PDB file of N, CA and C in Angstrom:
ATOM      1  N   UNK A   2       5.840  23.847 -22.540  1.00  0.00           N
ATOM      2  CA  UNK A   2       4.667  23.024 -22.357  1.00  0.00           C
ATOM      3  C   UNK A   2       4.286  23.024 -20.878  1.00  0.00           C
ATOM      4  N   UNK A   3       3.120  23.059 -20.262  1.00  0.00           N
ATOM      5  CA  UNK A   3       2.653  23.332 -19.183  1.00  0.00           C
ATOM      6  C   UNK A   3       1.859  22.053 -19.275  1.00  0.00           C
ATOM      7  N   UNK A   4       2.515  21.141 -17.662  1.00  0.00           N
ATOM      8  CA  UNK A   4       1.739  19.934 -17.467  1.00  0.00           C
ATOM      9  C   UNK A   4       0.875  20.121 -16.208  1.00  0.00           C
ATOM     10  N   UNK A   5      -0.117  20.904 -16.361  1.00  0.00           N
ATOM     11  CA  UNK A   5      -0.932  20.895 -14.859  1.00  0.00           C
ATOM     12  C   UNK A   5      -1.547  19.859 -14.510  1.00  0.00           C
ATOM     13  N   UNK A   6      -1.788  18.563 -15.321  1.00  0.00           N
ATOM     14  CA  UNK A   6      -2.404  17.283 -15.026  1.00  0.00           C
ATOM     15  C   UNK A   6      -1.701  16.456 -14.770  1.00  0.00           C
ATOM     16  N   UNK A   7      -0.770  16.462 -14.030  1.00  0.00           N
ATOM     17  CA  UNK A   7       0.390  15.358 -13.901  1.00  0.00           C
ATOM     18  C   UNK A   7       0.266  14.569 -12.649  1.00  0.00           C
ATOM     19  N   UNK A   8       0.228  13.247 -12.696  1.00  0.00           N
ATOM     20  CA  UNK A   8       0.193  12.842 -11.321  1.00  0.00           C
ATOM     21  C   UNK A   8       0.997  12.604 -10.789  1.00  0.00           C
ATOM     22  N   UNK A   9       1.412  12.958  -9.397  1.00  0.00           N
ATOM     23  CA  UNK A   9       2.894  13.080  -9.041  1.00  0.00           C
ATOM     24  C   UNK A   9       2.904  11.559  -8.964  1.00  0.00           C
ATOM     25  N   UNK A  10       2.011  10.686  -8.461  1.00  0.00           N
ATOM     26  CA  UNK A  10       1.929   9.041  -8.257  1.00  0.00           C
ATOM     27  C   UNK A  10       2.865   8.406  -9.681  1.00  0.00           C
ATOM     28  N   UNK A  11       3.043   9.162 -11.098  1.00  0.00           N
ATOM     29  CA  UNK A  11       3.696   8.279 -11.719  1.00  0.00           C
ATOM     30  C   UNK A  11       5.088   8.254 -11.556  1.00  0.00           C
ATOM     31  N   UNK A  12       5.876   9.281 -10.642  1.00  0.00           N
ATOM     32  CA  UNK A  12       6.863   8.770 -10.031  1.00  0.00           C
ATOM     33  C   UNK A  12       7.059   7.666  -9.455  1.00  0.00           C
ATOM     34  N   UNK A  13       7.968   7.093  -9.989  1.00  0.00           N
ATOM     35  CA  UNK A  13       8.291   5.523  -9.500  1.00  0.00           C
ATOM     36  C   UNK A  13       8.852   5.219  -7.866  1.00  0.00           C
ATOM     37  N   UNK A  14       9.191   6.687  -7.468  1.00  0.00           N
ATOM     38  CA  UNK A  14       9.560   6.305  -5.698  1.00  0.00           C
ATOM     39  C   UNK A  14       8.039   7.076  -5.091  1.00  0.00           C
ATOM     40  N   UNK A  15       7.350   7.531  -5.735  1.00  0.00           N
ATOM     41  CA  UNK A  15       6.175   8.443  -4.854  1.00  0.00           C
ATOM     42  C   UNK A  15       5.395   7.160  -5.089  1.00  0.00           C
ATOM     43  N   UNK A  16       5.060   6.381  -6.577  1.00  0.00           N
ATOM     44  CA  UNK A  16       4.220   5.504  -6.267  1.00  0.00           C
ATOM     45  C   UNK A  16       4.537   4.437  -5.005  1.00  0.00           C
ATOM     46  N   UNK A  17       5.424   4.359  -4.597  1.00  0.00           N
ATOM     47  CA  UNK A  17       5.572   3.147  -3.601  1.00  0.00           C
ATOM     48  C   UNK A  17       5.913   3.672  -2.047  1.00  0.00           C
ATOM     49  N   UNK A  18       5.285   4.537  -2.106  1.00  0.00           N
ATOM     50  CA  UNK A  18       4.686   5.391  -0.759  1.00  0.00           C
ATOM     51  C   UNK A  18       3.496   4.731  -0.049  1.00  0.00           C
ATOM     52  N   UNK A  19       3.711   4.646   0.700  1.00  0.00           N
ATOM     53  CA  UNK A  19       1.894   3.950   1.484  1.00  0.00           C
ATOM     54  C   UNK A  19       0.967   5.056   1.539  1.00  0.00           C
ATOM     55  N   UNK A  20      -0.560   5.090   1.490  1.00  0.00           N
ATOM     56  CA  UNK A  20      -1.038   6.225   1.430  1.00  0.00           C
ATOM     57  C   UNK A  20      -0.941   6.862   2.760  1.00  0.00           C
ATOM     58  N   UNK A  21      -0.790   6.733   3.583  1.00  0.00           N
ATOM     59  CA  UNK A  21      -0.462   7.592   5.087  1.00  0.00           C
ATOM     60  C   UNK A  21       0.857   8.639   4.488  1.00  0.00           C
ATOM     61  N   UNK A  22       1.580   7.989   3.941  1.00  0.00           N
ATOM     62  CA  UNK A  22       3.473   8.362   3.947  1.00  0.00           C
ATOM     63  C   UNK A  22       2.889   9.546   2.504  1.00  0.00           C
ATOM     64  N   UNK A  23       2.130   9.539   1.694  1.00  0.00           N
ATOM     65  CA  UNK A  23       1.707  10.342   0.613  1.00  0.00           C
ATOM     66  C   UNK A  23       0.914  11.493   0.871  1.00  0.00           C
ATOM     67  N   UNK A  24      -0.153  11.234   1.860  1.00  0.00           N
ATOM     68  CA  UNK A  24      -0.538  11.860   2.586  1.00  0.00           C
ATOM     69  C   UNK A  24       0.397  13.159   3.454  1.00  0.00           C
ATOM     70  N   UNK A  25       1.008  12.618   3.856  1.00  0.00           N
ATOM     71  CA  UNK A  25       2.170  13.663   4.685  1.00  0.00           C
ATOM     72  C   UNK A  25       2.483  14.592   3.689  1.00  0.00           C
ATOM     73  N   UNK A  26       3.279  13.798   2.568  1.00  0.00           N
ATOM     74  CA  UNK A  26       4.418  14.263   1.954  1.00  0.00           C
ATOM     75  C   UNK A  26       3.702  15.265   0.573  1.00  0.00           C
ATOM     76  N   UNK A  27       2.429  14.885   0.568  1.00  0.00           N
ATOM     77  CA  UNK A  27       1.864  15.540  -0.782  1.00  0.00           C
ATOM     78  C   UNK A  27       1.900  17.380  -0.711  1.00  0.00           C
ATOM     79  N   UNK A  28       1.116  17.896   0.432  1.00  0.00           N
ATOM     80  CA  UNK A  28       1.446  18.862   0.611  1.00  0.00           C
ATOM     81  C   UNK A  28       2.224  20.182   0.067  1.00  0.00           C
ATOM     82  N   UNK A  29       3.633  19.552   0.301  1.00  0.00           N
ATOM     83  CA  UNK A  29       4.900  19.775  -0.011  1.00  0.00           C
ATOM     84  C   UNK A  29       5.155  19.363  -1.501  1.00  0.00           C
ATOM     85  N   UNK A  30       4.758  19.077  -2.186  1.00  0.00           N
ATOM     86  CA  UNK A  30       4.637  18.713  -3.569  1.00  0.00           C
ATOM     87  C   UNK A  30       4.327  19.856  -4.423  1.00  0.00           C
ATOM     88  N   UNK A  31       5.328  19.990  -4.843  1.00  0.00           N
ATOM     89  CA  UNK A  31       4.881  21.424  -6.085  1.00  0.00           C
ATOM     90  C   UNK A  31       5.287  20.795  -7.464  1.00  0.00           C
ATOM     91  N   UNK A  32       4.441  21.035  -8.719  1.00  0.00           N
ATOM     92  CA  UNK A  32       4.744  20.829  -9.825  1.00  0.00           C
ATOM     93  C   UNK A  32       5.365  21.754 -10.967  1.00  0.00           C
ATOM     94  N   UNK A  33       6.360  21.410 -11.275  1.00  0.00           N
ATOM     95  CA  UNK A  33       7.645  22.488 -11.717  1.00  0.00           C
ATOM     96  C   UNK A  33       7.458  21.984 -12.950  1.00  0.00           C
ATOM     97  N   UNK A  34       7.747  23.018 -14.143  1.00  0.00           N
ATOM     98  CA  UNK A  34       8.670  22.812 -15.452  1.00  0.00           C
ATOM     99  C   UNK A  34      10.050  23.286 -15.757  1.00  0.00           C
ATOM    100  N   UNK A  35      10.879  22.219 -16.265  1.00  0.00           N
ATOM    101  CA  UNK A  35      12.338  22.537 -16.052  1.00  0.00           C
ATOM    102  C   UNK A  35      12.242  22.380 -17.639  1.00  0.00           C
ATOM    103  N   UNK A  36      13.544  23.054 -18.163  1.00  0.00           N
ATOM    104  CA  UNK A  36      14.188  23.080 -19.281  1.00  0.00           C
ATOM    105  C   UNK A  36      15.001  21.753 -19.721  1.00  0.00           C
ATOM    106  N   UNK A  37      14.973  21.273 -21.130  1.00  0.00           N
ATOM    107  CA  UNK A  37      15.835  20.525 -21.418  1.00  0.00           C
ATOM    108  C   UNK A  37      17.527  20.856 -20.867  1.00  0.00           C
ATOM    109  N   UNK A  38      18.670  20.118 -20.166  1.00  0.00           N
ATOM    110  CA  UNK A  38      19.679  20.352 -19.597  1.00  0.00           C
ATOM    111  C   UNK A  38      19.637  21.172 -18.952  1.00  0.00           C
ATOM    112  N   UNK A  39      18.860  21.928 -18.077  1.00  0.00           N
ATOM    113  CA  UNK A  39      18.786  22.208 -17.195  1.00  0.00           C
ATOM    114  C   UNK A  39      19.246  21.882 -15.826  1.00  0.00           C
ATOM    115  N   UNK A  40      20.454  22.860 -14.798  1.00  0.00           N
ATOM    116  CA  UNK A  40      21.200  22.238 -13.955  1.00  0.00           C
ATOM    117  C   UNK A  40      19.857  22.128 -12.506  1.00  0.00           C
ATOM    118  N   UNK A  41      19.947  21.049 -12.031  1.00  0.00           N
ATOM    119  CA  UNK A  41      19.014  20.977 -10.815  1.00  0.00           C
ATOM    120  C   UNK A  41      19.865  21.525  -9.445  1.00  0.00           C
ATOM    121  N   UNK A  42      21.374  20.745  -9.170  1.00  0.00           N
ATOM    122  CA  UNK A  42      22.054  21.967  -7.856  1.00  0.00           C
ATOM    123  C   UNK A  42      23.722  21.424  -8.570  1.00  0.00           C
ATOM    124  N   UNK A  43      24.177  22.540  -8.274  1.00  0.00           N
ATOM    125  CA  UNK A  43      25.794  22.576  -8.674  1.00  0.00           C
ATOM    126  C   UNK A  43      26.397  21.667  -7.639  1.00  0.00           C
ATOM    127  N   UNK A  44      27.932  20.907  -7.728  1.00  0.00           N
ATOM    128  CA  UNK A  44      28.318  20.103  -6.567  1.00  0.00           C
ATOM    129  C   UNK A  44      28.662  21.308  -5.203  1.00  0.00           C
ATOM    130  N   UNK A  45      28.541  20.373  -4.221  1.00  0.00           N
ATOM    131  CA  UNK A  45      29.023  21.256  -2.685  1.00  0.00           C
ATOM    132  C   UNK A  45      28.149  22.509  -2.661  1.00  0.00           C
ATOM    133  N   UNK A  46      27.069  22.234  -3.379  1.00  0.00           N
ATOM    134  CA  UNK A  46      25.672  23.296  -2.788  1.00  0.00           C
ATOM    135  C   UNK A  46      24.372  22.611  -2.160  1.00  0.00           C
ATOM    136  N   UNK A  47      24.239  23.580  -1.469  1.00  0.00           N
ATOM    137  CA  UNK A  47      23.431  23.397   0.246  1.00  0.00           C
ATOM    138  C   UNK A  47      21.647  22.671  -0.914  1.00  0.00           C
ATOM    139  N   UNK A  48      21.333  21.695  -0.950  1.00  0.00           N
ATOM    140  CA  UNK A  48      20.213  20.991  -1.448  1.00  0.00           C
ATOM    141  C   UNK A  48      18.871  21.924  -0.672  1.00  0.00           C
ATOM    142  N   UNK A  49      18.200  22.590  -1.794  1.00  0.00           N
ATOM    143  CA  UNK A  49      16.796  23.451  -1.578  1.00  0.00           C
ATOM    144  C   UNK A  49      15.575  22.679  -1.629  1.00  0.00           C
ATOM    145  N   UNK A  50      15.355  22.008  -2.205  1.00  0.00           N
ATOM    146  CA  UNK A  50      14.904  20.899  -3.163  1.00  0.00           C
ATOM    147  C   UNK A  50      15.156  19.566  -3.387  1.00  0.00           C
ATOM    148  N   UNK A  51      13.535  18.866  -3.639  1.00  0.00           N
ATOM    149  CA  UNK A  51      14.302  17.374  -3.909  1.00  0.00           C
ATOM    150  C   UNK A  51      12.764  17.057  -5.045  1.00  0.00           C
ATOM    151  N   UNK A  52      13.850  16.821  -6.589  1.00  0.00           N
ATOM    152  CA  UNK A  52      13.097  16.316  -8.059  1.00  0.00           C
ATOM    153  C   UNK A  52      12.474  15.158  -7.578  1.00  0.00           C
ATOM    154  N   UNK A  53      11.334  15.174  -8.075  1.00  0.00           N
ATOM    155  CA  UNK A  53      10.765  13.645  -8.596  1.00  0.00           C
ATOM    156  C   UNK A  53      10.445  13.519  -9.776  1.00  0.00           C
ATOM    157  N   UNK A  54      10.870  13.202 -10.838  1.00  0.00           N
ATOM    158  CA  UNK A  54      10.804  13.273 -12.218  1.00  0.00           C
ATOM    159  C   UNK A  54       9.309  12.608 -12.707  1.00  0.00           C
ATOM    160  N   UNK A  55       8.694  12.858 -13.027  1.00  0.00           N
ATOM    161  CA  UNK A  55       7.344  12.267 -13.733  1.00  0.00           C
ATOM    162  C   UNK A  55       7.677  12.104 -15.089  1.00  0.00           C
ATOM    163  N   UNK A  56       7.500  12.901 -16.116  1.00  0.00           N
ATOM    164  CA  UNK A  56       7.933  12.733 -17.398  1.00  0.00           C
ATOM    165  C   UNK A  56       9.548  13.348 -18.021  1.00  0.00           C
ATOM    166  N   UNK A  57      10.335  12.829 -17.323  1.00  0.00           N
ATOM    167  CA  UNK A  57      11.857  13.342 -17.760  1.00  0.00           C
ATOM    168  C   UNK A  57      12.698  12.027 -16.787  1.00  0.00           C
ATOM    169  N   UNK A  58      14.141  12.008 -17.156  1.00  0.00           N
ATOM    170  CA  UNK A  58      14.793  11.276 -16.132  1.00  0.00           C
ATOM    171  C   UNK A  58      16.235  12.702 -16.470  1.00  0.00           C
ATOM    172  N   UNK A  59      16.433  12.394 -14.889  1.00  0.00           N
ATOM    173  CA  UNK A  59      17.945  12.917 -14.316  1.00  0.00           C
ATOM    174  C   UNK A  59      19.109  12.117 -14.204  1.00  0.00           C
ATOM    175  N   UNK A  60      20.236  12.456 -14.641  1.00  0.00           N
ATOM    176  CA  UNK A  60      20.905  11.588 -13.861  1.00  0.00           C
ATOM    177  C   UNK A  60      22.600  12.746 -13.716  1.00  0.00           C
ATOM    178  N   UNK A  61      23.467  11.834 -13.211  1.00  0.00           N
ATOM    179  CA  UNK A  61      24.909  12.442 -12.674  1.00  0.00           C
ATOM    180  C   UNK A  61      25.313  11.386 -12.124  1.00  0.00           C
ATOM    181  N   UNK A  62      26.684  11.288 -12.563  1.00  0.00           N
ATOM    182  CA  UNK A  62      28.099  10.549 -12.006  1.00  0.00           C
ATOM    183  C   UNK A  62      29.328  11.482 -12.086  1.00  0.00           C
ATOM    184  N   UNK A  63      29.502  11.562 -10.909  1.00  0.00           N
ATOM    185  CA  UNK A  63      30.581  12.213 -10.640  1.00  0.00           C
ATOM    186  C   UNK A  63      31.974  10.591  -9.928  1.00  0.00           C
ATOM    187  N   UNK A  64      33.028  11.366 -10.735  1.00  0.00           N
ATOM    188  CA  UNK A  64      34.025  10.883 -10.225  1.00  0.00           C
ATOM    189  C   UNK A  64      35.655  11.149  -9.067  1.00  0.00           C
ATOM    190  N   UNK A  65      36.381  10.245  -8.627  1.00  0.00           N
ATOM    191  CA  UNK A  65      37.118  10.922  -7.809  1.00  0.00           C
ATOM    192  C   UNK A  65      37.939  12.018  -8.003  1.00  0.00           C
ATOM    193  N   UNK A  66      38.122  12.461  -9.172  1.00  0.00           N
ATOM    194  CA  UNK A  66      39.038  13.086 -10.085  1.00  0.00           C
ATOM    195  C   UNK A  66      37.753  14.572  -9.727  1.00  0.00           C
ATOM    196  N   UNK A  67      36.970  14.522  -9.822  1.00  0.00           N
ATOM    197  CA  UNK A  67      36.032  15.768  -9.732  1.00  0.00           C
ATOM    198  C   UNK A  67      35.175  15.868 -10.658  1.00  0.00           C
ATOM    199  N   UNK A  68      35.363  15.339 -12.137  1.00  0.00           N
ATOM    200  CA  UNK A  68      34.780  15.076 -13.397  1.00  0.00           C
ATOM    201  C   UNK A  68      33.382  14.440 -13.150  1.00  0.00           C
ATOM    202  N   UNK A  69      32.637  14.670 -13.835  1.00  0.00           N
ATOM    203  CA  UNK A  69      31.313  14.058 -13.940  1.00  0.00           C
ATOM    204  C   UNK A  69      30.755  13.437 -15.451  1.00  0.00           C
ATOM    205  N   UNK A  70      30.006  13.027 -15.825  1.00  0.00           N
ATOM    206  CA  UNK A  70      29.315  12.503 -16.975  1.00  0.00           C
ATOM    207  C   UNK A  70      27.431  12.028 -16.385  1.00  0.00           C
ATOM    208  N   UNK A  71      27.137  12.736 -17.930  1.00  0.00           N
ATOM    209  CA  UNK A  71      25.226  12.671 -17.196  1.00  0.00           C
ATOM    210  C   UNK A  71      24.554  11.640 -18.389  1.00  0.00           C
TER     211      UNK A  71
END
């Protein structure tokens, strides 16, 4: 499914951007489609990227043991 109408604003941390701080940051805003379970970065890899989920949620807990659960 291809969402080219998406507003990045229904992100819940982009909406509470001031418009100056949105302004900056929009730019840099690209709109991606990811796969259901789809990995976003493996642990102890160098971060390329940073998600803002519009219509999906992410999540990860990792524990001291090394184990994780999503």
């Amino acid at each position: 499914m291809l969402l080219t109408s998406c507003d990045p604003k229904k992100n819940h941390i982009l909406s509470k951007l001031s418009a100056d701080e949105y302004e900056q940051l929009s730019p840099h805003l690209e709109l991606v489609t990811l796969s259901r379970a789809e990995v976003l970065f493996d642990a102890n890899e160098k971060l390329q990227s940073v998600y803002f989920p519009i219509t999906a949620t992410t999540s990860l807990c990792c524990f001291e043991d090394g184990s994780s659960v999503q």
